[in-house]
C-alpha positions as semicolon CSV with decimal commas, in nm:
position;residue;x (nm);y (nm);z (nm)
1;X;10,188;10,541;12,133
2;X;9,955;10,619;11,845
3;X;10,054;10,975;11,859
4;X;10,140;11,135;11,521
5;X;10,212;11,467;11,620
6;X;10,497;11,641;11,406
7;X;10,473;11,372;11,166
8;X;10,422;11,441;10,792
9;X;10,226;11,198;10,574
10;X;10,125;11,168;10,236
11;X;9,802;10,977;10,118
12;X;9,707;10,912;9,770
13;X;9,383;10,892;9,641
14;X;9,280;11,078;9,959
15;X;8,962;11,267;9,789
16;X;8,705;11,016;9,869
17;X;8,653;10,669;9,978
18;X;8,937;10,470;10,196
19;X;9,210;10,722;10,105
20;X;8,986;10,999;10,276
21;X;8,912;10,790;10,568
22;X;9,274;10,710;10,637
23;X;9,382;11,089;10,577
24;X;9,136;11,193;10,827
25;X;9,238;10,956;11,087
26;X;9,604;11,033;11,036
27;X;9,523;11,411;11,066
28;X;9,304;11,324;11,397
29;X;9,629;11,136;11,531
30;X;9,817;11,465;11,497
31;X;9,991;11,423;11,170
32;X;10,004;11,709;10,902
33;X;9,846;11,535;10,593
34;X;9,904;11,585;10,223
35;X;9,627;11,476;10,027
36;X;9,684;11,353;9,651
37;X;9,478;11,264;9,386
38;X;9,433;11,403;9,028
39;X;9,103;11,610;9,094
40;X;9,181;11,916;9,273
41;X;8,831;12,030;9,370
42;X;8,769;11,715;9,533
43;X;9,104;11,716;9,715
44;X;9,019;12,077;9,852
45;X;8,668;11,958;9,988
46;X;8,859;11,689;10,167
47;X;9,089;11,945;10,304
48;X;8,808;12,151;10,425
49;X;8,661;11,858;10,574
50;X;8,962;11,756;10,746
51;X;9,042;12,107;10,877
52;X;8,688;12,133;10,991
53;X;8,746;11,885;11,244
54;X;9,042;12,034;11,374
55;X;9,310;11,818;11,164
56;X;9,599;11,958;10,929
57;X;9,571;11,896;10,555
58;X;9,716;12,028;10,215
59;X;9,619;11,914;9,869
60;X;9,877;11,828;9,626
61;X;9,743;11,717;9,328
62;X;9,933;11,482;9,061
63;X;9,915;11,163;8,856
64;X;10,086;10,875;9,068
65;X;10,091;10,673;8,751
66;X;10,329;10,933;8,586
67;X;10,693;10,899;8,716
68;X;10,794;11,241;8,626
69;X;10,465;11,395;8,832
70;X;10,571;11,165;9,111
71;X;10,930;11,304;9,110
72;X;10,782;11,690;9,069
73;X;10,543;11,629;9,359
74;X;10,818;11,497;9,620
75;X;11,028;11,791;9,505
76;X;10,750;12,012;9,641
77;X;10,713;11,786;9,934
78;X;11,060;11,833;10,048
79;X;11,050;12,201;9,958
80;X;10,743;12,291;10,155
81;X;10,774;12,017;10,463
82;X;11,137;11,926;10,452
83;X;11,062;11,562;10,416
84;X;10,827;11,261;10,484
85;X;10,760;11,056;10,751
86;X;10,447;10,843;10,633
87;X;10,361;10,721;10,304
88;X;10,014;10,558;10,211
89;X;9,982;10,426;9,876
90;X;9,617;10,372;9,815
91;X;9,538;10,465;9,448
92;X;9,380;10,150;9,258
93;X;9,178;10,058;8,947
94;X;9,008;9,787;8,812
95;X;8,912;9,606;8,487
96;X;8,692;9,292;8,540
97;X;8,708;9,089;8,183
98;X;8,770;8,751;8,108
99;X;9,146;8,674;8,007
100;X;9,050;8,656;7,646
101;X;8,878;8,989;7,626
102;X;9,108;9,224;7,849
103;X;9,329;9,417;7,613
104;X;9,708;9,406;7,664
105;X;9,667;9,808;7,716
106;X;9,402;9,758;7,986
107;X;9,643;9,492;8,149
108;X;9,951;9,716;8,149
109;X;9,738;10,031;8,278
110;X;9,617;9,798;8,601
111;X;9,974;9,700;8,675
112;X;10,112;10,071;8,610
113;X;9,832;10,245;8,848
114;X;9,815;9,947;9,108
115;X;10,172;9,821;9,134
116;X;10,431;10,059;8,948
117;X;10,279;10,363;9,093
118;X;10,345;10,233;9,462
119;X;10,712;10,133;9,350
120;X;10,767;10,500;9,213
121;X;10,608;10,648;9,536
122;X;10,813;10,455;9,761
123;X;11,135;10,498;9,582
124;X;11,090;10,887;9,619
125;X;10,951;10,842;9,992
126;X;11,248;10,626;10,106
127;X;11,474;10,923;9,972
128;X;11,348;11,139;10,202
129;X;11,278;10,893;10,495
130;X;11,665;10,766;10,497
131;X;11,775;11,113;10,576
132;X;11,540;11,132;10,885
133;X;11,646;10,774;10,996
134;X;11,284;10,676;10,993
135;X;10,947;10,615;10,798
136;X;10,655;10,437;10,737
137;X;10,540;10,295;10,428
138;X;10,187;10,158;10,389
139;X;10,027;9,991;10,084
140;X;9,671;9,969;10,044
141;X;9,635;9,616;9,850
142;X;9,331;9,382;9,873
143;X;9,224;9,027;9,982
144;X;9,236;8,975;9,590
145;X;9,626;8,951;9,644
146;X;9,663;8,613;9,795
147;X;9,337;8,494;9,648
148;X;9,193;8,387;9,297
149;X;8,880;8,501;9,116
150;X;8,754;8,448;8,788
151;X;8,759;8,754;8,524
152;X;8,980;8,933;8,746
153;X;9,348;8,862;8,636
154;X;9,494;9,193;8,593
155;X;9,411;9,315;8,940
156;X;9,495;8,999;9,123
157;X;9,820;8,997;8,944
158;X;9,893;9,345;9,045
159;X;9,771;9,322;9,378
160;X;9,968;8,984;9,445
161;X;10,270;9,189;9,318
162;X;10,223;9,452;9,560
163;X;10,208;9,233;9,849
164;X;10,560;9,104;9,714
165;X;10,663;9,453;9,693
166;X;10,591;9,510;10,052
167;X;10,789;9,223;10,158
168;X;11,087;9,326;9,946
169;X;11,096;9,697;10,085
170;X;11,055;9,563;10,437
171;X;11,348;9,365;10,422
172;X;11,562;9,604;10,231
173;X;11,475;9,921;10,432
174;X;11,431;9,793;10,794
175;X;11,783;9,841;10,917
176;X;11,721;10,195;10,837
177;X;11,420;10,254;11,046
178;X;11,165;10,247;10,760
179;X;10,901;9,980;10,793
180;X;10,690;9,870;10,504
181;X;10,361;9,708;10,546
182;X;10,010;9,672;10,401
183;X;9,649;9,698;10,455
184;X;9,427;9,436;10,234
185;X;9,059;9,534;10,251
186;X;8,753;9,326;10,190
187;X;8,426;9,448;10,086
188;X;8,394;9,844;10,181
189;X;8,087;10,073;10,092
190;X;8,260;10,353;9,897
191;X;8,191;10,572;9,636
192;X;8,360;10,357;9,390
193;X;8,169;10,067;9,497
194;X;7,844;10,217;9,493
195;X;7,675;10,024;9,236
196;X;7,806;9,689;9,381
197;X;7,653;9,820;9,716
198;X;7,312;9,877;9,540
199;X;7,313;9,527;9,360
200;X;7,087;9,266;9,543
201;X;7,322;8,973;9,437
202;X;7,637;9,142;9,561
203;X;7,437;9,245;9,868
204;X;7,318;8,875;9,918
205;X;7,702;8,775;9,874
206;X;7,835;8,988;10,123
207;X;7,554;8,873;10,404
208;X;7,653;8,512;10,313
209;X;8,019;8,511;10,306
210;X;8,133;8,792;10,509
211;X;8,124;8,654;10,910
212;X;8,007;9,019;11,014
213;X;7,721;8,997;10,783
214;X;7,782;9,344;10,627
215;X;7,978;9,585;10,419
216;X;8,253;9,769;10,593
217;X;8,230;10,139;10,641
218;X;8,545;10,333;10,525
219;X;8,590;10,481;10,889
220;X;8,665;10,117;10,977
221;X;8,987;10,096;10,780
222;X;9,117;10,413;10,963
223;X;9,232;10,263;11,273
224;X;9,451;9,985;11,084
225;X;9,633;10,290;10,933
226;X;9,686;10,486;11,239
227;X;9,857;10,168;11,389
228;X;10,085;10,078;11,118
229;X;10,182;10,452;11,103
230;X;10,234;10,480;11,466
231;X;10,507;10,384;11,725
232;X;10,290;10,112;11,865
233;X;10,373;9,914;11,508
234;X;10,751;9,989;11,561
235;X;10,838;9,637;11,519
236;X;10,555;9,514;11,261
237;X;10,762;9,495;10,927
238;X;10,641;9,306;10,605
239;X;10,309;9,245;10,718
240;X;9,959;9,242;10,536
241;X;9,697;9,353;10,780
242;X;9,375;9,204;10,644
243;X;9,071;9,424;10,725
244;X;8,758;9,208;10,548
245;X;8,496;9,131;10,815
246;X;8,637;8,779;10,837
247;X;8,562;8,688;10,466
248;X;8,916;8,549;10,406
249;X;8,898;8,328;10,713
250;X;8,613;8,130;10,599
251;X;8,522;7,842;10,366
């Protein structure tokens, strides 16, 4: 049920962190994984890591926030692989500022990368998936989507919108064999979060608020992605799967 053999998957932000962990897991499950990011060298290192463990991976650098680059990237995917079975939209940025201090430009940039990019990716992916009569769209949102937090309005707005986009696509394309779901991570120890991991105050917060009393390891999100991409999740559609060690379940 979890076999992804003969499936083609695109994972954005696959050069490190959660994206790399997801890409590696999809490859271990048998998928041919297309690694996307903006830094070619980082993607090549990720490719080598996945191939070193027996997986199949190919780098495809382009900027997901640029609709023209997305269109060109998907043209290359169709030409090289004949189509696409799985899309994992993982790229995200964050600007933490009080509302009075965040610029209009920064607010729009967060929406472009965290929300609009997933729209463009999904639109391009669906065009290829419809022809196959099946597909899996997985968007990486956040526990910040349904929750609120001070000084983080842009990120929370974008992630909340992403969860709404998941529901909309699930309803629109479910009848064509395409499911759309999301993964909402909590506190994960990634390269991007290195400063937070090393911050004693944040470490204390994690130990107090997360019932498992620790940060998540990127490998611990991989199973959720393989599940949602596989036939085991064939009747799961429009769902946000929270992977946060129980943080959002506790007072």
